[in-house]
GROMACS .gro file of N, CA and C in nm:
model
  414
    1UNK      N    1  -3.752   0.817   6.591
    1UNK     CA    2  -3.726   0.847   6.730
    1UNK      C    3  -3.619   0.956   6.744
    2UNK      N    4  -3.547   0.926   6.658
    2UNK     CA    5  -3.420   1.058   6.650
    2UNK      C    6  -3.463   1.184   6.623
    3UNK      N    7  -3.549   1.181   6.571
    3UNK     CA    8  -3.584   1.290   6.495
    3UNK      C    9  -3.665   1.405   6.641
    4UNK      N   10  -3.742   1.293   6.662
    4UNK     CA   11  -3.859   1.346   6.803
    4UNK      C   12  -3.732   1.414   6.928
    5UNK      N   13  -3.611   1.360   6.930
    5UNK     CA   14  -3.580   1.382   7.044
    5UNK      C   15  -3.425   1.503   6.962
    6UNK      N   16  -3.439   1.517   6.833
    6UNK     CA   17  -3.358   1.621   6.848
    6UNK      C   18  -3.436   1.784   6.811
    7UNK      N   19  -3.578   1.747   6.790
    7UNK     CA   20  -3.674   1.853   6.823
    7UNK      C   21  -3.641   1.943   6.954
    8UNK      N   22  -3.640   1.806   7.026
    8UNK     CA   23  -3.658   1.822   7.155
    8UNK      C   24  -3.547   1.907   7.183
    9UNK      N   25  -3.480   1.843   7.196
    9UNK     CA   26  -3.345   1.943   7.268
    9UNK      C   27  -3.302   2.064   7.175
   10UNK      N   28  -3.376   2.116   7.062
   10UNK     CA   29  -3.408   2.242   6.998
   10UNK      C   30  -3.465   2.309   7.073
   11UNK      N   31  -3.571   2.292   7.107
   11UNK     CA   32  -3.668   2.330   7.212
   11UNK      C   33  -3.562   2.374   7.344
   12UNK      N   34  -3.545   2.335   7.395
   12UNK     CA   35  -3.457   2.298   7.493
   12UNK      C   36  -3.361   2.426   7.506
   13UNK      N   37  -3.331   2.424   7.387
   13UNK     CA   38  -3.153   2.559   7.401
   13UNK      C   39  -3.258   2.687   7.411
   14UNK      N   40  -3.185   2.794   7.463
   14UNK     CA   41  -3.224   2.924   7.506
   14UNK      C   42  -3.253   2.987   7.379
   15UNK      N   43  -3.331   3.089   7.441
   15UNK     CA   44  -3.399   3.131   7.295
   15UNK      C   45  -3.323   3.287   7.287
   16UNK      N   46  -3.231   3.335   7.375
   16UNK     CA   47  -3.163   3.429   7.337
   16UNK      C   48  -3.051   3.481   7.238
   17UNK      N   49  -2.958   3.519   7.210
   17UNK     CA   50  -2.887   3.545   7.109
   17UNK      C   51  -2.786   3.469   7.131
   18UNK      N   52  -2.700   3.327   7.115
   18UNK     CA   53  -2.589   3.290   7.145
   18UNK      C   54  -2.617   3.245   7.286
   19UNK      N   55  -2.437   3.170   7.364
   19UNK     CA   56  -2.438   3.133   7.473
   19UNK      C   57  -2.401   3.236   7.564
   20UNK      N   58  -2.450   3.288   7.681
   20UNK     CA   59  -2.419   3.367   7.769
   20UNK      C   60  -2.535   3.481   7.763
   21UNK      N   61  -2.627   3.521   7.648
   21UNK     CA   62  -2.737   3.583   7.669
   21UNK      C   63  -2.840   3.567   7.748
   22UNK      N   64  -2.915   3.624   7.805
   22UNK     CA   65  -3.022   3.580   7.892
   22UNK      C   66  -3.126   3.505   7.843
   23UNK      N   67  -3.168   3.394   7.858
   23UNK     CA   68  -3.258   3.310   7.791
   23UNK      C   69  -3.406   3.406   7.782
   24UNK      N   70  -3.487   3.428   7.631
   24UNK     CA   71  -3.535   3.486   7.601
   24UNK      C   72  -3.591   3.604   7.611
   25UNK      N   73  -3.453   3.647   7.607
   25UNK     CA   74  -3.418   3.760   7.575
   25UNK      C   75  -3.275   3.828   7.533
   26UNK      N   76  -3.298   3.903   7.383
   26UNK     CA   77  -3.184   3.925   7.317
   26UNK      C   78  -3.109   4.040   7.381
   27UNK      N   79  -3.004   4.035   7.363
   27UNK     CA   80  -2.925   4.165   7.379
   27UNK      C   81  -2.887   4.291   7.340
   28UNK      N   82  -2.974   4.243   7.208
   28UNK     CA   83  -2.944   4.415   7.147
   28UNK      C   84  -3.033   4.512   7.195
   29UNK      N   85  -3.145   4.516   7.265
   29UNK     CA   86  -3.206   4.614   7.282
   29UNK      C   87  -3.161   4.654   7.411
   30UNK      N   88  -3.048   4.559   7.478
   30UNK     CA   89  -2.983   4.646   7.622
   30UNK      C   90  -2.885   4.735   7.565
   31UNK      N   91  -2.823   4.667   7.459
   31UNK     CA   92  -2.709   4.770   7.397
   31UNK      C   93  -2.738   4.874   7.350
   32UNK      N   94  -2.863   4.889   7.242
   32UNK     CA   95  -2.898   5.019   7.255
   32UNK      C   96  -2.969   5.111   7.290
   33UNK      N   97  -2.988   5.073   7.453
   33UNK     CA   98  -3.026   5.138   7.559
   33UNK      C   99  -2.915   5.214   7.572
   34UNK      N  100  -2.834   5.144   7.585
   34UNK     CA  101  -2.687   5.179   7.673
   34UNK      C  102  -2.627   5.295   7.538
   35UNK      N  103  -2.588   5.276   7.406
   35UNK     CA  104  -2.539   5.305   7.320
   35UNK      C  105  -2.584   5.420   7.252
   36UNK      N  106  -2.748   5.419   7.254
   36UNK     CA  107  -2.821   5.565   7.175
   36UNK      C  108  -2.732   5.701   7.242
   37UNK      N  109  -2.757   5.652   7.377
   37UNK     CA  110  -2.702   5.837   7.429
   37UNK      C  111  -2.564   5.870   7.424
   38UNK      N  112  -2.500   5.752   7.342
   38UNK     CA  113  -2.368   5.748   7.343
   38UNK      C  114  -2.316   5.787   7.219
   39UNK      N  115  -2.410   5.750   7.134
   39UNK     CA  116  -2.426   5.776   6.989
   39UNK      C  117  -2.475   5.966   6.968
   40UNK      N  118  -2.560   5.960   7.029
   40UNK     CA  119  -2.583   6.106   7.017
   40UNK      C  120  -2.459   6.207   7.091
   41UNK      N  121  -2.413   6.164   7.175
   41UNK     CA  122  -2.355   6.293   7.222
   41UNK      C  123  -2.235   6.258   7.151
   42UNK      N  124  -2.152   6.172   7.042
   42UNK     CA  125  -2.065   6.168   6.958
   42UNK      C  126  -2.128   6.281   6.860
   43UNK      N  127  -2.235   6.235   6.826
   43UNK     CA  128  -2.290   6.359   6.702
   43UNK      C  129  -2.250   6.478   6.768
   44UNK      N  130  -2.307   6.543   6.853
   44UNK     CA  131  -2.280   6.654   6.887
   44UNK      C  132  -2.197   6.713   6.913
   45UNK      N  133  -2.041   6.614   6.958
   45UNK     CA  134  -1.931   6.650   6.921
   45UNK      C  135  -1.893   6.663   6.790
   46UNK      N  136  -1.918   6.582   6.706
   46UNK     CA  137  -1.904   6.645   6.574
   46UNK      C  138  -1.976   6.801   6.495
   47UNK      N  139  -2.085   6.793   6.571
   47UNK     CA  140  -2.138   6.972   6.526
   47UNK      C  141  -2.071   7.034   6.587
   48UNK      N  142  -1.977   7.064   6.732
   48UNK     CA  143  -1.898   7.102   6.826
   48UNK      C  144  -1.790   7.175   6.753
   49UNK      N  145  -1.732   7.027   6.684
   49UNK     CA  146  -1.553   7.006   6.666
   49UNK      C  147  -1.594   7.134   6.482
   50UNK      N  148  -1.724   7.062   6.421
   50UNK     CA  149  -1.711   7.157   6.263
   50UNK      C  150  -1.767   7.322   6.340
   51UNK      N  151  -1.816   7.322   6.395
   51UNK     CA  152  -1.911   7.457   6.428
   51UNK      C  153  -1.748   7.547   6.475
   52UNK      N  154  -1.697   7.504   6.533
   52UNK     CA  155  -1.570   7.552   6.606
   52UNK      C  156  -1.407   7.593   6.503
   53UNK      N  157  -1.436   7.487   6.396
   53UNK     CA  158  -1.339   7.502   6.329
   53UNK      C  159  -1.355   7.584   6.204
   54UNK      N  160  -1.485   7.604   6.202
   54UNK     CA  161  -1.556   7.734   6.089
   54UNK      C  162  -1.540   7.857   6.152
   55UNK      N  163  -1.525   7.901   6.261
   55UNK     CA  164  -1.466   7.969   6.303
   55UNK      C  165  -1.622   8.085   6.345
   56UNK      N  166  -1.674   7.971   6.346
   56UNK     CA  167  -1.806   8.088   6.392
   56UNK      C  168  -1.793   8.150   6.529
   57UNK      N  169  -1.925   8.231   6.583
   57UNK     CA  170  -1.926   8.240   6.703
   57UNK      C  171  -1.957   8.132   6.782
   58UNK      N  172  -1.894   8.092   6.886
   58UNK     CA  173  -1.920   7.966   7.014
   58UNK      C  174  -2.093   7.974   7.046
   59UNK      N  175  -2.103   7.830   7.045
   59UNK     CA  176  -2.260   7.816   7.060
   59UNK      C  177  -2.217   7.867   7.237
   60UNK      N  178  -2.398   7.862   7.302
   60UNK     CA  179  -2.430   7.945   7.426
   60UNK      C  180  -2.374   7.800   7.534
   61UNK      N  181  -2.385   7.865   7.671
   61UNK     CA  182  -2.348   7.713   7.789
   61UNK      C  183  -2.490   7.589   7.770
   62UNK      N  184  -2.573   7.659   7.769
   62UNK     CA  185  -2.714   7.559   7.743
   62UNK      C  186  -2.667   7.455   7.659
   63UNK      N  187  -2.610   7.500   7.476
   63UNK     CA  188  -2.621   7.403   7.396
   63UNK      C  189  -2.487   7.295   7.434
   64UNK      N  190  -2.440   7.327   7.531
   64UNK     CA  191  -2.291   7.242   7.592
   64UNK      C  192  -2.371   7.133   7.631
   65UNK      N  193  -2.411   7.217   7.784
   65UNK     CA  194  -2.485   7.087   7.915
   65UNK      C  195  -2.600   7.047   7.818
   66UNK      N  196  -2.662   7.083   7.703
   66UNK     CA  197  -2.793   6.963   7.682
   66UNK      C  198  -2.728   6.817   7.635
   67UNK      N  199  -2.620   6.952   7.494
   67UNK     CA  200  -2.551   6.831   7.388
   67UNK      C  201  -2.474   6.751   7.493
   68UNK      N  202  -2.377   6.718   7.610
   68UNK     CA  203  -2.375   6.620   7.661
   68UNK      C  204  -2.412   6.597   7.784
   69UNK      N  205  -2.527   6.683   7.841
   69UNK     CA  206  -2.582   6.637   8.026
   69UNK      C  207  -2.648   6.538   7.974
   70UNK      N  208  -2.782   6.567   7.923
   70UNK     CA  209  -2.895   6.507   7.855
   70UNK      C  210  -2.866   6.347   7.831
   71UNK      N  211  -2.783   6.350   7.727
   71UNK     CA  212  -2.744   6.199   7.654
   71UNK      C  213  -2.654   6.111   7.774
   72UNK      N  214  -2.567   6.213   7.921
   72UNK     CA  215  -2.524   6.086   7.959
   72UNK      C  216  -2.610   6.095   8.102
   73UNK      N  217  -2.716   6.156   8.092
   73UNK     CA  218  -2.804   6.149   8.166
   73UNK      C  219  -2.863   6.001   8.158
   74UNK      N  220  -2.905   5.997   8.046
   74UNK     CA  221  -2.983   5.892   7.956
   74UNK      C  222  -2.906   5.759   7.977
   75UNK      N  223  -2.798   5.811   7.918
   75UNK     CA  224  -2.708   5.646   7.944
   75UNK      C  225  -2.677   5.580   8.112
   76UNK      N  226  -2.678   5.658   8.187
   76UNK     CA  227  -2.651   5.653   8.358
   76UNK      C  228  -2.795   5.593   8.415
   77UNK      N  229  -2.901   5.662   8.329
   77UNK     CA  230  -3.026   5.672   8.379
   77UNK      C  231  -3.045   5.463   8.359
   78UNK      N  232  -3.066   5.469   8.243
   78UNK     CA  233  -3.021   5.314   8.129
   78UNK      C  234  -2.961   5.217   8.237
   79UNK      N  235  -2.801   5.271   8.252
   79UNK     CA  236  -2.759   5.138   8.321
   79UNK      C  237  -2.814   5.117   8.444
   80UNK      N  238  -2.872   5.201   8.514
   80UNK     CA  239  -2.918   5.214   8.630
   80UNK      C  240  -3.050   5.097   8.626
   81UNK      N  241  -3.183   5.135   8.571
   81UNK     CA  242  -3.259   5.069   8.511
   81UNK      C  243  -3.271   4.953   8.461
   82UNK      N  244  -3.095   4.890   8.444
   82UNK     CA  245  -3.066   4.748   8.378
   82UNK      C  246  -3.050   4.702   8.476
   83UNK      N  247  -2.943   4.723   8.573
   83UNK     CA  248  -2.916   4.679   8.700
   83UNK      C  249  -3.011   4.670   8.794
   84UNK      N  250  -3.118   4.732   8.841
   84UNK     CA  251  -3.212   4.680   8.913
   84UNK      C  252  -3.307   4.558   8.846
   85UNK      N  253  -3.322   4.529   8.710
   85UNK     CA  254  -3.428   4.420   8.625
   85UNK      C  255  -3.318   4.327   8.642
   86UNK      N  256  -3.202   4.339   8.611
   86UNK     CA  257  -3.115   4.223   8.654
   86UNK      C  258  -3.120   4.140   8.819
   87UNK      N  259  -3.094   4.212   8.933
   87UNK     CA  260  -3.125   4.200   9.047
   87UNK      C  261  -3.263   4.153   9.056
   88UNK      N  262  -3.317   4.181   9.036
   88UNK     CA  263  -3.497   4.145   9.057
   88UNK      C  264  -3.482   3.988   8.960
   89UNK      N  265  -3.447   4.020   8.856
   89UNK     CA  266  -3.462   3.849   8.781
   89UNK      C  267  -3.357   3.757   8.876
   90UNK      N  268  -3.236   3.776   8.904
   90UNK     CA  269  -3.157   3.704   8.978
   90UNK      C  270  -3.281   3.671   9.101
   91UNK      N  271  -3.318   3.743   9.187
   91UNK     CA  272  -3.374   3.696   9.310
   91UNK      C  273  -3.516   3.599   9.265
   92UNK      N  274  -3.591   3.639   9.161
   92UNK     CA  275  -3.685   3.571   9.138
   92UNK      C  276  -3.625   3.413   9.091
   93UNK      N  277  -3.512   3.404   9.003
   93UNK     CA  278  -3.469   3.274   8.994
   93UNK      C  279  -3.439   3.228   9.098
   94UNK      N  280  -3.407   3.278   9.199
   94UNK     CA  281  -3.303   3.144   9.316
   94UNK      C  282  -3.480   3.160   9.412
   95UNK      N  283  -3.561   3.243   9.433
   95UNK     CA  284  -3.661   3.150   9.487
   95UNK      C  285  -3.773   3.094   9.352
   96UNK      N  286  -3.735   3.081   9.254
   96UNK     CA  287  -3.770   2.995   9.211
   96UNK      C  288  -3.707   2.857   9.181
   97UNK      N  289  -3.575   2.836   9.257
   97UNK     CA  290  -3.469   2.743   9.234
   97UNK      C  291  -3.441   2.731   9.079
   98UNK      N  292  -3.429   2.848   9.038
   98UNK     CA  293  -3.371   2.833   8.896
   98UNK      C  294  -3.501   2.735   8.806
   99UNK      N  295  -3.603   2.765   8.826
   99UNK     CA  296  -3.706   2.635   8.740
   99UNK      C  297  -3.778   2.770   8.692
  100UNK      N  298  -3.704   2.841   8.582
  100UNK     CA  299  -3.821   2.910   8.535
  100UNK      C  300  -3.831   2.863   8.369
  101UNK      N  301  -3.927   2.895   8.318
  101UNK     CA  302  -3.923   2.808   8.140
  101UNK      C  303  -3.789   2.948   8.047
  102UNK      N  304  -3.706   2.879   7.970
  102UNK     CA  305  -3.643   2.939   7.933
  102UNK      C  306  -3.667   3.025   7.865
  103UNK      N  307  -3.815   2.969   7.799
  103UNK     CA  308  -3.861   3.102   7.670
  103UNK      C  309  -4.002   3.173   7.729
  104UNK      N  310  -4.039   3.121   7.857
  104UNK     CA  311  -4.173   3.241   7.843
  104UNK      C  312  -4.126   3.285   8.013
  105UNK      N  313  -4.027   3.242   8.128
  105UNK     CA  314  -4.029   3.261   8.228
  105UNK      C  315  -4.117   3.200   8.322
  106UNK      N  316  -4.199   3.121   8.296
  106UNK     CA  317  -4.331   3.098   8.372
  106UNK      C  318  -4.263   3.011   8.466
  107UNK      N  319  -4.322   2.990   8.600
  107UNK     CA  320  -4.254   2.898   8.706
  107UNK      C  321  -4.273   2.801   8.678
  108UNK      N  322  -4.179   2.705   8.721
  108UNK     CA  323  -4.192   2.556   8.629
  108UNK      C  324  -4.212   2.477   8.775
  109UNK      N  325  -4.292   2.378   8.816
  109UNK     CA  326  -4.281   2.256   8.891
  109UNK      C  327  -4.135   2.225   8.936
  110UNK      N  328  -4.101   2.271   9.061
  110UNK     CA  329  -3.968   2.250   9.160
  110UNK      C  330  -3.943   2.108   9.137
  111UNK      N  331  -4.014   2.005   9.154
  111UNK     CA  332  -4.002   1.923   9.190
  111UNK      C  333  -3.986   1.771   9.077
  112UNK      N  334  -4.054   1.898   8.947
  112UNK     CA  335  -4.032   1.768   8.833
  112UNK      C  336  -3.878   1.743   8.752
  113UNK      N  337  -3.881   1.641   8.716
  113UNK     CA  338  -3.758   1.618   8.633
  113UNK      C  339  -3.784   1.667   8.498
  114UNK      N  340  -3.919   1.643   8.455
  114UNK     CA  341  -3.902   1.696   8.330
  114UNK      C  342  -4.077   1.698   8.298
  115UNK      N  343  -4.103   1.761   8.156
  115UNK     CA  344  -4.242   1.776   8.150
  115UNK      C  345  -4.207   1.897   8.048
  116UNK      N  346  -4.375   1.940   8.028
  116UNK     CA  347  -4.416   2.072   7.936
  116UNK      C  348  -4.440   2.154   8.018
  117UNK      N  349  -4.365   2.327   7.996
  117UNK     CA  350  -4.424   2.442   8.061
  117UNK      C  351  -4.572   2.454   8.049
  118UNK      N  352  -4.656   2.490   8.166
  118UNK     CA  353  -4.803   2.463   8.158
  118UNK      C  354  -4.805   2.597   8.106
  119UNK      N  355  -4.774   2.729   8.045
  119UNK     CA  356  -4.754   2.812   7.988
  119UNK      C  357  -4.775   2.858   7.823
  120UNK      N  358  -4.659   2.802   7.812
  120UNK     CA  359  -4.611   2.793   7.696
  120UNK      C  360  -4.576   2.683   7.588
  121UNK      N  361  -4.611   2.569   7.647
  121UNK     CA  362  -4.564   2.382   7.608
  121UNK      C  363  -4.481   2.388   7.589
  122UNK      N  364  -4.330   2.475   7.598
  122UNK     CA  365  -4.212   2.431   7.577
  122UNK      C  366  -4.176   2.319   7.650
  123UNK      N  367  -4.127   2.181   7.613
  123UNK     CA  368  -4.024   2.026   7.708
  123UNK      C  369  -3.936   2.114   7.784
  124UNK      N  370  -3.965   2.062   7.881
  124UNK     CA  371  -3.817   2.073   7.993
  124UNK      C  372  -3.781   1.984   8.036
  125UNK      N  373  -3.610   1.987   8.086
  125UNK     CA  374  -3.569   1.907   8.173
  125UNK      C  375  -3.523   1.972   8.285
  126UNK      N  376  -3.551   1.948   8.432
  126UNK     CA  377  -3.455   1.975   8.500
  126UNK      C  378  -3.357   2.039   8.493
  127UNK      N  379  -3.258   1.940   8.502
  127UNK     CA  380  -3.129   1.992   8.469
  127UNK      C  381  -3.067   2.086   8.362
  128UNK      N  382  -3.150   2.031   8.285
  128UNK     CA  383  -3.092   2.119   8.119
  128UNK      C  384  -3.155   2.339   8.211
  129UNK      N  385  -3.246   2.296   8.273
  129UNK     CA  386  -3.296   2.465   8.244
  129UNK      C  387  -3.253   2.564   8.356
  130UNK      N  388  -3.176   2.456   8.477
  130UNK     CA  389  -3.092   2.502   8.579
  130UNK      C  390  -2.957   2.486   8.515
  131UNK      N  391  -2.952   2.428   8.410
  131UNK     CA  392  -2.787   2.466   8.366
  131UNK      C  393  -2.800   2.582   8.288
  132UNK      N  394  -2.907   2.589   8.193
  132UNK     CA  395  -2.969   2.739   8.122
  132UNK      C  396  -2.908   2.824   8.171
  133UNK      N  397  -2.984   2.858   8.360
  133UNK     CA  398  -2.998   2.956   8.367
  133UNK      C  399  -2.878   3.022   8.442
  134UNK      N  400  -2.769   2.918   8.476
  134UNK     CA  401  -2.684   2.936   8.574
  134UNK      C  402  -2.582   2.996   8.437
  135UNK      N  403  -2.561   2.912   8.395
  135UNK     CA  404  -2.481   2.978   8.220
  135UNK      C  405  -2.509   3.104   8.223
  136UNK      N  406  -2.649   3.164   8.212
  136UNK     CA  407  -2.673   3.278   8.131
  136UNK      C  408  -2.596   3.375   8.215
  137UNK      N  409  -2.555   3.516   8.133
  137UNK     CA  410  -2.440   3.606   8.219
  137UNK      C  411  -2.533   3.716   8.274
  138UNK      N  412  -2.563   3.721   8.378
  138UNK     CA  413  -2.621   3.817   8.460
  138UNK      C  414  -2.562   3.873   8.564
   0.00000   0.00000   0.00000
């Protein structure tokens, strides 16, 4: 019996990275959303800072605004893009009263205490997946 019910509450914990991630779904691929164009326009300060100290001729205004418009274009563009999927999941949880399945999203029965996502068969409880989702940092 122990065994069945600590399945269970395996099942149960969020399937994201740690506590405070969004339940299934990890965080690294927001970070390097956010991080690639951040990463690149470091590079390009480094071709900048050696190109400059070789004492060549100064690259043209173009290779300025690409090497950093472009990349924090990208990153502005990014957070922008995060913040509206955030907003949109926030509103879809509260009219879904927070009953969505932790690992596939599917709307869960308002009204049950507990049961299988008709989805995905993940066990739910109630409570456990409105505490999920209120935890998770959005």
């Amino acid at each position: 019996m122990d065994v069945i019910q600590n399945s269970e509450k395996r099942a149960l914990a969020p399937v994201g990275r740690g506590r405070g991630t969004l339940p299934g779904h990890g965080a690294g691929l927001r970070l390097w959303l956010f991080a690639a164009p951040l990463l690149l326009m470091l590079l390009f300060t480094g071709y900048f800072l050696v190109h400059a100290m070789t004492g060549a001729a100064p690259a043209p205004d173009w290779v300025y605004a690409t090497g950093f418009g472009v990349p924090l274009f990208v990153a502005v563009a990014c957070l922008a893009i995060q913040r509206l999927a955030l907003r949109s999941r926030r509103r879809r949880l509260r009219s879904h009263e927070y009953m969505l399945c932790p690992g596939c999203e599917y709307p869960l029965p308002v009204g049950a205490a507990s049961g299988l996502c008709p989805e995905c068969g993940r066990p739910f409880e109630r409570g456990e997946v409105i505490t999920t989702w209120k935890n998770a940092r959005m």
